[in-house]
Coordinates of C-alpha atoms in Angstrom, one line a residue:
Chain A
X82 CA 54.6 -34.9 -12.0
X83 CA 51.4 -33.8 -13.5
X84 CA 48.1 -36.7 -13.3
X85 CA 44.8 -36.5 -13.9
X86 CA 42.5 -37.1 -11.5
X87 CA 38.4 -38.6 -11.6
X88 CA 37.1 -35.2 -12.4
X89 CA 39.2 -34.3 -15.0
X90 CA 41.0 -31.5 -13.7
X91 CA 44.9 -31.5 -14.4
X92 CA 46.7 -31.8 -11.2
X93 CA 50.3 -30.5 -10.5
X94 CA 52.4 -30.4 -7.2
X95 CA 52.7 -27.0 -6.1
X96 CA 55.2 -26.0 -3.4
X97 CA 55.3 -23.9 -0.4
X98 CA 56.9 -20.3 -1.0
X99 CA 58.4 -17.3 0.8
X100 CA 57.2 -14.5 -0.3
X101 CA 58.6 -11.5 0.2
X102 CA 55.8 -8.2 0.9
X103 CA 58.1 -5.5 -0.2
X104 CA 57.9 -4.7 -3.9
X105 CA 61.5 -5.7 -5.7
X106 CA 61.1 -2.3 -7.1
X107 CA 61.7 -0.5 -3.5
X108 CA 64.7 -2.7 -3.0
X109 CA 66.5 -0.9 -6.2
X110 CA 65.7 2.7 -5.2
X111 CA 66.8 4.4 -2.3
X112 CA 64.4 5.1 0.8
X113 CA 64.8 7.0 3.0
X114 CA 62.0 6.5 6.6
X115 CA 61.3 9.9 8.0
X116 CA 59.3 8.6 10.5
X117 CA 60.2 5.2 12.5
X118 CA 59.9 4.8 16.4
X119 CA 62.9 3.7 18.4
X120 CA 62.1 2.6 22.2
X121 CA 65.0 1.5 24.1
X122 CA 64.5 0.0 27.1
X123 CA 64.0 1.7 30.6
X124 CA 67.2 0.0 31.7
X125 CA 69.1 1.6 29.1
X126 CA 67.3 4.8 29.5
X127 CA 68.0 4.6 32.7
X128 CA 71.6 4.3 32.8
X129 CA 71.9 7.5 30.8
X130 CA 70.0 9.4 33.0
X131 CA 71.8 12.0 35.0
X132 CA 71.9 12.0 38.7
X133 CA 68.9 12.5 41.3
X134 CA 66.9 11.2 38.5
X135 CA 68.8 8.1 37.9
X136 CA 68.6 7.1 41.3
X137 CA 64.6 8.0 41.8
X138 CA 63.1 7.0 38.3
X139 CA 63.0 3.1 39.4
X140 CA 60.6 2.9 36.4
X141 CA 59.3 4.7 33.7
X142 CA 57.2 7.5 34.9
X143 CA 54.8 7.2 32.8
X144 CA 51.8 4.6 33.0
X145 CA 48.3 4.1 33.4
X146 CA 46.8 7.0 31.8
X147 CA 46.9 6.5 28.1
X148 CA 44.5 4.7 26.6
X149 CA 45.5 1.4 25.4
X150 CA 44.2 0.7 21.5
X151 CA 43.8 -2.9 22.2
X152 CA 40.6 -2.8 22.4
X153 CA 40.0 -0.8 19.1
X154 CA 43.2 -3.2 17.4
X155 CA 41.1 -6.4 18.8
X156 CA 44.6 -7.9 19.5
X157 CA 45.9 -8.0 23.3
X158 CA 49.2 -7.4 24.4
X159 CA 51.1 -5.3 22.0
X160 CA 49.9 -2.1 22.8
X161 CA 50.3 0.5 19.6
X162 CA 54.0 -1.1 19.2
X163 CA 51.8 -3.7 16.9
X164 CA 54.9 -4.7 14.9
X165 CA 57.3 -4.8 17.9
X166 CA 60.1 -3.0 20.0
X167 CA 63.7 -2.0 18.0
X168 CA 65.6 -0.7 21.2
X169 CA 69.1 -1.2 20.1
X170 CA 70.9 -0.5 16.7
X171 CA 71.4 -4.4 15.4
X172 CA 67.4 -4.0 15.9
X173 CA 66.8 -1.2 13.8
X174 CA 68.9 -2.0 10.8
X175 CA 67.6 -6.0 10.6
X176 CA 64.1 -3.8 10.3
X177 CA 65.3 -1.4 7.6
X178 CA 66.7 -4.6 6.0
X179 CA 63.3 -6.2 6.0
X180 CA 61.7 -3.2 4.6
X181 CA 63.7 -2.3 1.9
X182 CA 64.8 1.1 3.7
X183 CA 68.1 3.0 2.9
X184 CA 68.4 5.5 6.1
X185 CA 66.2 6.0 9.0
X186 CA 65.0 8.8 11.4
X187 CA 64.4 7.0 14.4
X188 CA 61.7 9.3 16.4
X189 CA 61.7 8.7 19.9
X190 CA 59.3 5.7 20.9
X191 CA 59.4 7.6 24.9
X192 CA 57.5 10.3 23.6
X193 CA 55.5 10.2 26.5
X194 CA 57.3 12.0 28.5
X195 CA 56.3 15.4 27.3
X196 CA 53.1 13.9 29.1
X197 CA 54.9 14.2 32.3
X198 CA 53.8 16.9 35.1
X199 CA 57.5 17.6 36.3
X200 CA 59.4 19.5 33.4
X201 CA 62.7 18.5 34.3
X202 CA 62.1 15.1 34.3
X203 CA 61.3 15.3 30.4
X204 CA 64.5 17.2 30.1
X205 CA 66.3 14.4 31.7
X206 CA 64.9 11.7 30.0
X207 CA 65.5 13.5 26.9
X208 CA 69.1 14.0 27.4
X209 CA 69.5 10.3 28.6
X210 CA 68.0 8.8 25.1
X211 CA 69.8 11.6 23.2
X212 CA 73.2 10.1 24.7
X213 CA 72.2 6.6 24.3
X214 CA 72.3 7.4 20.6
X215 CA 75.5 9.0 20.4
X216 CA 77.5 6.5 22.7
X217 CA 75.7 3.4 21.1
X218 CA 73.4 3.4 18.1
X219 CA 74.9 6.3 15.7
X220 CA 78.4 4.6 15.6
X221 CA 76.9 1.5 14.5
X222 CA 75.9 2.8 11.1
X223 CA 76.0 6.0 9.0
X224 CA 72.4 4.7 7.8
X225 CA 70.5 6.1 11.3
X226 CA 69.7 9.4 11.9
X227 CA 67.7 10.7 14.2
X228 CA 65.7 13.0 15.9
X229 CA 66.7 15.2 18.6
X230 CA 64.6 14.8 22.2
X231 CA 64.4 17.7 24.2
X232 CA 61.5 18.6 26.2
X233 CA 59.9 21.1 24.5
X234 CA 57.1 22.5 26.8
X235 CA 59.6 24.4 28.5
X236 CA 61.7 26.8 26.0
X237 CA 64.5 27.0 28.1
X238 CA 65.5 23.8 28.9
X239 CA 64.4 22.9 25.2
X240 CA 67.3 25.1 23.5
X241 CA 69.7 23.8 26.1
X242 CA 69.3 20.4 24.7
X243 CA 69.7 21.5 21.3
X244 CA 73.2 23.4 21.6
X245 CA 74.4 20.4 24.3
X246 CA 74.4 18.1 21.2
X247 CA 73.2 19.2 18.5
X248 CA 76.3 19.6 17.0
X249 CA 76.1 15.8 16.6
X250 CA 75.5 15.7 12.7
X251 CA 73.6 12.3 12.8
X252 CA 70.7 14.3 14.5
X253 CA 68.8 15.7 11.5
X254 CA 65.6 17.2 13.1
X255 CA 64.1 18.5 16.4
X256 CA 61.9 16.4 17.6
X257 CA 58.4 18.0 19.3
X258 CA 54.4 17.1 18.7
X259 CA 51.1 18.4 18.4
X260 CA 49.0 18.1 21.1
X261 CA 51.2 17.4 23.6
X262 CA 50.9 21.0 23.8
X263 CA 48.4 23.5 25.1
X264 CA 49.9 26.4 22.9
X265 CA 51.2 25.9 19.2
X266 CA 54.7 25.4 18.5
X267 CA 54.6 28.4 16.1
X268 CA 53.9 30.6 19.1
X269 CA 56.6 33.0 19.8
X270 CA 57.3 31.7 23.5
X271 CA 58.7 29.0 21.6
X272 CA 61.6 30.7 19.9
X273 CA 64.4 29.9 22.2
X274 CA 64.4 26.6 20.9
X275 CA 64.1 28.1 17.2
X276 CA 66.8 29.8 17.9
X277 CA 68.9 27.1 18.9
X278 CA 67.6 25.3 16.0
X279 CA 69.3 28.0 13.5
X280 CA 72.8 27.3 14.9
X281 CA 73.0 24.0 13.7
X282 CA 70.4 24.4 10.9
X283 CA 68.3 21.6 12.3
X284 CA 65.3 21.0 10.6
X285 CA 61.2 20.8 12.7
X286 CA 59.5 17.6 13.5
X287 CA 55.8 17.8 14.4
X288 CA 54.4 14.8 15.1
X289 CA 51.2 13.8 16.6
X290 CA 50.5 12.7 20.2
X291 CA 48.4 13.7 22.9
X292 CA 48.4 11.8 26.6
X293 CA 47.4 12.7 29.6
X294 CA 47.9 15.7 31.4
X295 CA 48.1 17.2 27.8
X296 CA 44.6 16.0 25.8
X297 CA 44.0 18.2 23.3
X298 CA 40.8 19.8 23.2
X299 CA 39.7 17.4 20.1
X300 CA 39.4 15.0 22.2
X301 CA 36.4 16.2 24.5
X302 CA 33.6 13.8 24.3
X303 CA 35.5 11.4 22.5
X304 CA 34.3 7.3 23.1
X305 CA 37.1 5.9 20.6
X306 CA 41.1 5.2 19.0
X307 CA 39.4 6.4 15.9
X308 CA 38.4 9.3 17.1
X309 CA 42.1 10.0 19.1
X310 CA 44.2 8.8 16.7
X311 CA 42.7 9.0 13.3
X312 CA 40.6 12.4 13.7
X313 CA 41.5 15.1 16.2
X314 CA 45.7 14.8 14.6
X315 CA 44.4 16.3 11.6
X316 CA 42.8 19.4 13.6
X317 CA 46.0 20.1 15.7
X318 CA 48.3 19.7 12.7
X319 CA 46.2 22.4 10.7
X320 CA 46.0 24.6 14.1
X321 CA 50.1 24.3 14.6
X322 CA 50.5 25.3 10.9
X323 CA 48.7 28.1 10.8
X324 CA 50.2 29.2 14.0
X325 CA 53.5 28.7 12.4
X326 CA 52.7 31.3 9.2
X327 CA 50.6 34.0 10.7
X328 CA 52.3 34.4 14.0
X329 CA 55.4 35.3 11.4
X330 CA 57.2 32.2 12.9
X331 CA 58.6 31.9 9.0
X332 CA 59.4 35.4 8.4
X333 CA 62.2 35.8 11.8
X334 CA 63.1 32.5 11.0
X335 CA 63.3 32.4 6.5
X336 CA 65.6 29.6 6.5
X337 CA 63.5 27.1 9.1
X338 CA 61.9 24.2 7.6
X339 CA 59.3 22.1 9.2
X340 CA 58.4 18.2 8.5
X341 CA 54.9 17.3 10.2
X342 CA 54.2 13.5 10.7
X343 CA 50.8 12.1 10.9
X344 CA 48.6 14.9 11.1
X345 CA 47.4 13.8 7.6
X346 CA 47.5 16.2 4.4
X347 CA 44.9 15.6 1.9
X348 CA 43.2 19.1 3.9
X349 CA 45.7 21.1 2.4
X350 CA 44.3 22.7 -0.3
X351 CA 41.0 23.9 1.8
X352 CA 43.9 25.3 4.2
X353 CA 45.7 27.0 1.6
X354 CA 43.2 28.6 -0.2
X355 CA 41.2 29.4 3.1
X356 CA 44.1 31.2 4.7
X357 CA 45.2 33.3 1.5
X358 CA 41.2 34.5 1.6
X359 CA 41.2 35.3 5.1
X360 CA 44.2 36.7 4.9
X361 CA 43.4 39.0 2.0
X362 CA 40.2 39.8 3.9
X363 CA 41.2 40.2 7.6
X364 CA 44.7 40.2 8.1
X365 CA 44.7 43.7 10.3
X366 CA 45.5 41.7 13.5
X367 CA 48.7 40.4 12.3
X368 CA 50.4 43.7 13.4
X369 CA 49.6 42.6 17.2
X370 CA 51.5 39.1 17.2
X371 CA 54.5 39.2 19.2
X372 CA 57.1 38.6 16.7
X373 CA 55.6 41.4 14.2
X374 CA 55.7 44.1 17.1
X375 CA 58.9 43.3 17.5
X376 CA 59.5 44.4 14.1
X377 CA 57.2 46.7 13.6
X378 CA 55.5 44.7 10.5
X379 CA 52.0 45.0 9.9
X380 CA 52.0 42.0 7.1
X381 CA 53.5 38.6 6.4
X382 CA 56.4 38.7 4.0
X383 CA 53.9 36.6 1.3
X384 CA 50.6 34.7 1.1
X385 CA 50.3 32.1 3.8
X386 CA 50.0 29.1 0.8
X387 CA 53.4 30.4 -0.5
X388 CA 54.9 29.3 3.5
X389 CA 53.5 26.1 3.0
X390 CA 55.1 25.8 -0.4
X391 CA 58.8 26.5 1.1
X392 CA 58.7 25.6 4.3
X393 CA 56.7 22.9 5.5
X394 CA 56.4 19.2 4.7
X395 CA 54.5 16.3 5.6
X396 CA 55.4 12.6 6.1
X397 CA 53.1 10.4 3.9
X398 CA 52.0 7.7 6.6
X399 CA 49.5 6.8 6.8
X400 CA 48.9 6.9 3.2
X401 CA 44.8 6.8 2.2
X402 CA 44.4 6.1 -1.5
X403 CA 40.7 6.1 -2.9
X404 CA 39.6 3.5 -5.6
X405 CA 38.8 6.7 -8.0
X406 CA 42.2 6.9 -9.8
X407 CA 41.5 10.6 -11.3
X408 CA 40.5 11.6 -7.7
X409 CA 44.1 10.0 -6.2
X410 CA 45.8 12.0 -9.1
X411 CA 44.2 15.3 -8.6
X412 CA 44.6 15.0 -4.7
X413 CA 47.9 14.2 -4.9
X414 CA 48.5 17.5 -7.2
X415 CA 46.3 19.6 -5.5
X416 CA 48.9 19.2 -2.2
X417 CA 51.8 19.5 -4.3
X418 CA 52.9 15.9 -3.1
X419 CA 55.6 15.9 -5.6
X420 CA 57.5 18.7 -3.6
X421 CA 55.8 18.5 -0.3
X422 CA 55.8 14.7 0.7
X423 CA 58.3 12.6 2.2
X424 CA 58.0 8.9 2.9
X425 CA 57.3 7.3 6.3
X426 CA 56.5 3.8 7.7
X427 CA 55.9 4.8 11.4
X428 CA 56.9 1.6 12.1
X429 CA 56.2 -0.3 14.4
X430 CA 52.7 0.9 14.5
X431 CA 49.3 0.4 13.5
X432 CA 49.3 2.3 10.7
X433 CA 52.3 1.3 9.4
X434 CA 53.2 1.9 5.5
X435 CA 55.8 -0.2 3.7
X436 CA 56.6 1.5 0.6
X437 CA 54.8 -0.7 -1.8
X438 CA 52.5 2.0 -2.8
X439 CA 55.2 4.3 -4.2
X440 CA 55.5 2.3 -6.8
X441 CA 52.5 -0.2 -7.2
X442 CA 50.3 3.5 -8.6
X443 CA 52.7 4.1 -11.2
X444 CA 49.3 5.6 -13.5
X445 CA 49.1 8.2 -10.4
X446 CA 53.2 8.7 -9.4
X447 CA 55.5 7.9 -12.3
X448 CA 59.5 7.4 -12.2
X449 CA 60.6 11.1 -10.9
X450 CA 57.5 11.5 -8.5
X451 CA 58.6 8.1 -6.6
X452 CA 62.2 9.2 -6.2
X453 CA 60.7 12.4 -4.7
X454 CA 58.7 10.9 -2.6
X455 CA 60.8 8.5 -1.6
X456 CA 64.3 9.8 -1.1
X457 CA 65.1 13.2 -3.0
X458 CA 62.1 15.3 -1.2
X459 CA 64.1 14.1 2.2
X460 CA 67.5 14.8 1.1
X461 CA 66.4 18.4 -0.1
X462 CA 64.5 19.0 3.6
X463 CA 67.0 17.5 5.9
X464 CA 70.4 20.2 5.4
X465 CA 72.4 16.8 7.4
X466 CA 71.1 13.7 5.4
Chain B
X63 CA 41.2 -24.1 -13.4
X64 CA 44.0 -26.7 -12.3
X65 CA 43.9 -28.8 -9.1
X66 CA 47.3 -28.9 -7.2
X67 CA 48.7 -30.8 -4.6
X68 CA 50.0 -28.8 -1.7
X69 CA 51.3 -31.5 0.7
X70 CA 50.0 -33.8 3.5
X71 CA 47.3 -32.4 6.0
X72 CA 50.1 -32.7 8.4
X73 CA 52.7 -30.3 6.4
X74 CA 50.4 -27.5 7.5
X75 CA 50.2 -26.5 11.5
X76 CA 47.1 -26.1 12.9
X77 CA 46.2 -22.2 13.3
X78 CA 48.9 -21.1 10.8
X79 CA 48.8 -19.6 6.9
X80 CA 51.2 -21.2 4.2
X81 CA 51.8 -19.5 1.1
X82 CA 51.7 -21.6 -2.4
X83 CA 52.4 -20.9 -6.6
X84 CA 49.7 -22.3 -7.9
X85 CA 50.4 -21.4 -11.7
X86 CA 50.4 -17.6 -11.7
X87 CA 48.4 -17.9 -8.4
X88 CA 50.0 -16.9 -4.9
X89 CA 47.7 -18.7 -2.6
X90 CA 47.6 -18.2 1.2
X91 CA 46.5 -21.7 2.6
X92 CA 45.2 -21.8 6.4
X93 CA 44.1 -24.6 8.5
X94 CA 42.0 -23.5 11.3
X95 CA 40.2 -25.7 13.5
X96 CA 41.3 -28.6 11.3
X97 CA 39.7 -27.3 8.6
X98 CA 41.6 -25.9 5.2
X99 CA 40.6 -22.5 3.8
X100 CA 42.5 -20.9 1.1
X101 CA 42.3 -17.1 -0.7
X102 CA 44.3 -15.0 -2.5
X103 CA 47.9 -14.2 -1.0
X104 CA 47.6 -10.1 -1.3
X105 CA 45.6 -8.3 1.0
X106 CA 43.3 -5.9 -1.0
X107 CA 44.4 -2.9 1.1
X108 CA 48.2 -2.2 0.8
X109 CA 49.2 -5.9 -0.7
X110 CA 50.4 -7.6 2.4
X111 CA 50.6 -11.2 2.2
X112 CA 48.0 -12.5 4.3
X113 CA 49.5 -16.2 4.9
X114 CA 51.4 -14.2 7.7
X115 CA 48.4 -13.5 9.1
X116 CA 46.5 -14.0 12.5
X117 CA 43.8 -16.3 12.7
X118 CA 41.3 -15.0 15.3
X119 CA 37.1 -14.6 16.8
X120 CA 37.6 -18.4 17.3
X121 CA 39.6 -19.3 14.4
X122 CA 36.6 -18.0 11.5
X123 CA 38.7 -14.6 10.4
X124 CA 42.3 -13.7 9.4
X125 CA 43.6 -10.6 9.8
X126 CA 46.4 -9.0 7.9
X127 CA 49.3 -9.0 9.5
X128 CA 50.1 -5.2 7.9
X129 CA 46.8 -3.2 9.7
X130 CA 44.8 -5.6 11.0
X131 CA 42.3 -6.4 8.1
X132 CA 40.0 -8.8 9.3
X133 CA 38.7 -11.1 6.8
X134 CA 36.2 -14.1 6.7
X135 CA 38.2 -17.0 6.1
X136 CA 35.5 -18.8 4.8
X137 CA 34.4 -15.8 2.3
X138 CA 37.3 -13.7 1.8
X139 CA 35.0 -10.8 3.2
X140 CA 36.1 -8.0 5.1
X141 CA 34.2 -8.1 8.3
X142 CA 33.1 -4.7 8.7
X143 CA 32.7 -3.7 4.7
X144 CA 31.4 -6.6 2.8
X145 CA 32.6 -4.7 -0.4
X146 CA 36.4 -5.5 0.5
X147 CA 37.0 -8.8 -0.6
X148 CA 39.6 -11.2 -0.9
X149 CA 39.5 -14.2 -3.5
X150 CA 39.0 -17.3 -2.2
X151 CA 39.7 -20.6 -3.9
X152 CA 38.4 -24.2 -3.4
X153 CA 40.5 -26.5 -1.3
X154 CA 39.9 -30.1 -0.1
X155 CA 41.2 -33.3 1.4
X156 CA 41.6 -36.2 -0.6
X157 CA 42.9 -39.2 2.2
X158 CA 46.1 -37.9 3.1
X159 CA 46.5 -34.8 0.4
X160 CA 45.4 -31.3 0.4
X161 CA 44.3 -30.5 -3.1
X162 CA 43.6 -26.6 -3.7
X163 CA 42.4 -25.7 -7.2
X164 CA 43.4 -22.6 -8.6

């Protein structure tokens, strides 16, 4: 009932409200999450494991040595899982609900344990979370995928991995990261597990990380999470790609596509046109690259922008839009982000990106450019989704 | 400018947001250290709604509960770029009502 009160203003009853933060829009389109953790727990990990491990690893082997962001977050007690833990299926799909998402890639939350000194501990821990999937999470529903977990600082044991299950077609992607390694991905020790990879036609995850034994470089000198986390990703993403494209990884394998997750993007047209110059310019050494002695090639099969073009794509998380709207437009054509992004929360962390902004910049991304970005770039990536 | 009546000083919990329609207005209302403070619902970074969010540095800031935004409750301010800003809105205590006008 409306009433006047003594100074005059028109007073109403207002009520309390829900409100929902995911845009109605997202709710009508499909949306596809190429980049959400999943950390079940060391019990369940656990009982996977294969014997001696099962009966030595009383705990995760992996502990002290990371560096906590709560002090950078100011928020104790929740670690970089700042939106929580999913570690069973019912979890995972009551978040895709709340979110508005369609189908998930669940990325291993244990990621860790390519930080581990003892390589066949990774591999064990890989093939206990890999199985935990198939016995218990895909079965529960067609809309999570996942990646595969191998440890991939040993080749070897990485392409094992990949042909003991990779047959399983809710596994869309390889799972590895940047800077968990000393070497690039794209070096040519690293081809066993490419060529396990081309058997089942699995596509490349890169996605950051970097603990302990394995810092990267980057991080020398560094006092701070912004420094880790939001800087030195973006130097080892653009250090793994070009490894990737001059080190031929693209030419012996032409069908291999690559997705890399937080290692940010908006660089991409420096690194495009930079390459193509120095390639132009000083591409002699090519020749001496283990994969082109092999064949005998003394050049890449096309400019190194044109690899990036059919290869290689990058998650969108997280997502920096400046106030200039002509500057968002022209950045996002300058990286071709209507063919080379795919949408990611990386939930449950920090950083995380609900979809909103797909839609709520519709002067920037109009009707086709959202469904690229958020489902059909995916679809055209994944060869299983 | 309307005034509205959003409930009884005991409908909201101390140290928690409550989200209102005021008109066209979403309004996140927060009573910290019994105290009202009210602003905008959207967070100006990626349009979280900030009545989910924490209060915290003694109950003076909220942060969005998204990425951690921290905002002056009593200025809507960002606390580390003063040229963030979330709207605030007046909101008082008449007896036993909490009036916000927005």
């Amino acid at each position: 009932m409306n009433e006047q009160n003594q100074t005059g203003f028109e007073r109403e009853n207002a009520e309390a409200v829900t409100i929902d933060p995911i845009n109605p829009k997202i709710r009508q389109m499909e949306v596809i999450d190429t980049d959400f953790h999943f950390t079940p727990s060391w019990k369940t990990i656990r009982s996977y494991l294969e014997e001696p491990f099962q009966s030595l690893l009383f705990h995760y082997p992996v502990g002290s040595l990371e560096y906590n962001p709560e002090p950078a977050n100011e928020k104790p007690g929740v670690g970089q899982d700042t939106h929580g833990v999913a570690a069973t299926a019912a979890d995972v799909l009551k978040i895709l609900d709340q979110f508005g998402t369609d189908t998930v890639i669940l990325n291993p939350g244990y990621n860790r344990p390519q930080s581990i000194f003892n390589e066949p501990m990774i591999a064990a821990i890989a093939s206990a979370h890999n199985d935990y999937l198939i016995a218990e999470v895909f079965p529960v529903s067609p809309r999570i995928k996942a990646s595969l977990m191998i440890c991939h600082r040993d080749p070897f044991m990485g392409a094992e991995e990949i042909r003991r299950v990779g047959h399983h077609k809710q596994f869309v992607t390889v799972y590895t990261s940047f800077s968990s390694l000393y070497e690039p991905i794209g070096n040519a020790k690293f081809d066993p597990i490419l060529d396990a990879m081309q058997e089942f036609g699995l596509t490349l995850t890169c996605h950051s990380e970097g603990f302990f034994p394995h810092f990267t470089p980057l991080w020398n000198g560094a006092r701070t999470w912004i420094e880790l986390f939001g800087n030195a990703p973006i130097g080892n993403c653009m250090a793994h790609l070009a490894a990737m494209i001059v080190q031929g990884m693209f030419d012996k394998y032409p069908k291999q596509k690559v997705i890399f997750q937080e290692g940010g993007y908006w660089w991409l047209p420096d690194f495009m046109l930079r390459m193509d110059d120095f390639y132009l310019g000083s591409g002699g050494d090519i020749a001496l690259v283990e994969r082109k002695l092999a064949t005998k090639e003394s050049k890449l099969h096309k400019l190194p922008s044109q690899y990036v073009l059919d290869h290689v794509r990058f998650s969108t998380q997280p997502i920096t839009i400046p106030k200039n709207r002509k500057h968002f437009a022209w950045m996002l054509e300058m990286c071709h982000a209507k063919d080379l992004f795919c949408f990611s929360s990386d939930w449950p962390h920090q950083t995380l990106d609900p979809a909103n902004w797909v839609v709520e910049n519709t002067d920037c991304i109009d009707d086709d450019f959202q469904k690229a970005l958020l489902s059909g770039n995916a679809r055209k990536l994944y060869n299983r989704l | 400018m309307k005034e509205y009546v959003i409930g009884k000083v005991g409908d909201i919990p101390e140290g928690k947001g409550r989200a209102f329609q005021a008109g066209r207005a979403t309004v996140a209302v927060f009573k910290s250290n019994g105290k009202f403070y009210a602003m905008a619902n959207r967070c100006v970074h990626k349009g979280a709604s900030m009545c989910d969010g924490d209060l915290t540095n003694g109950g003076t800031v909220v942060r969005c509960p998204w990425h951690n935004w921290a905002f002056d409750l009593t200025t809507g301010v960002h606390c580390y770029d003063d040229s963030e800003k979330i709207r605030t809105y007046e909101v008082k205590t008449e007896g036993d009502q909490v009036i916000l006008t927005a």
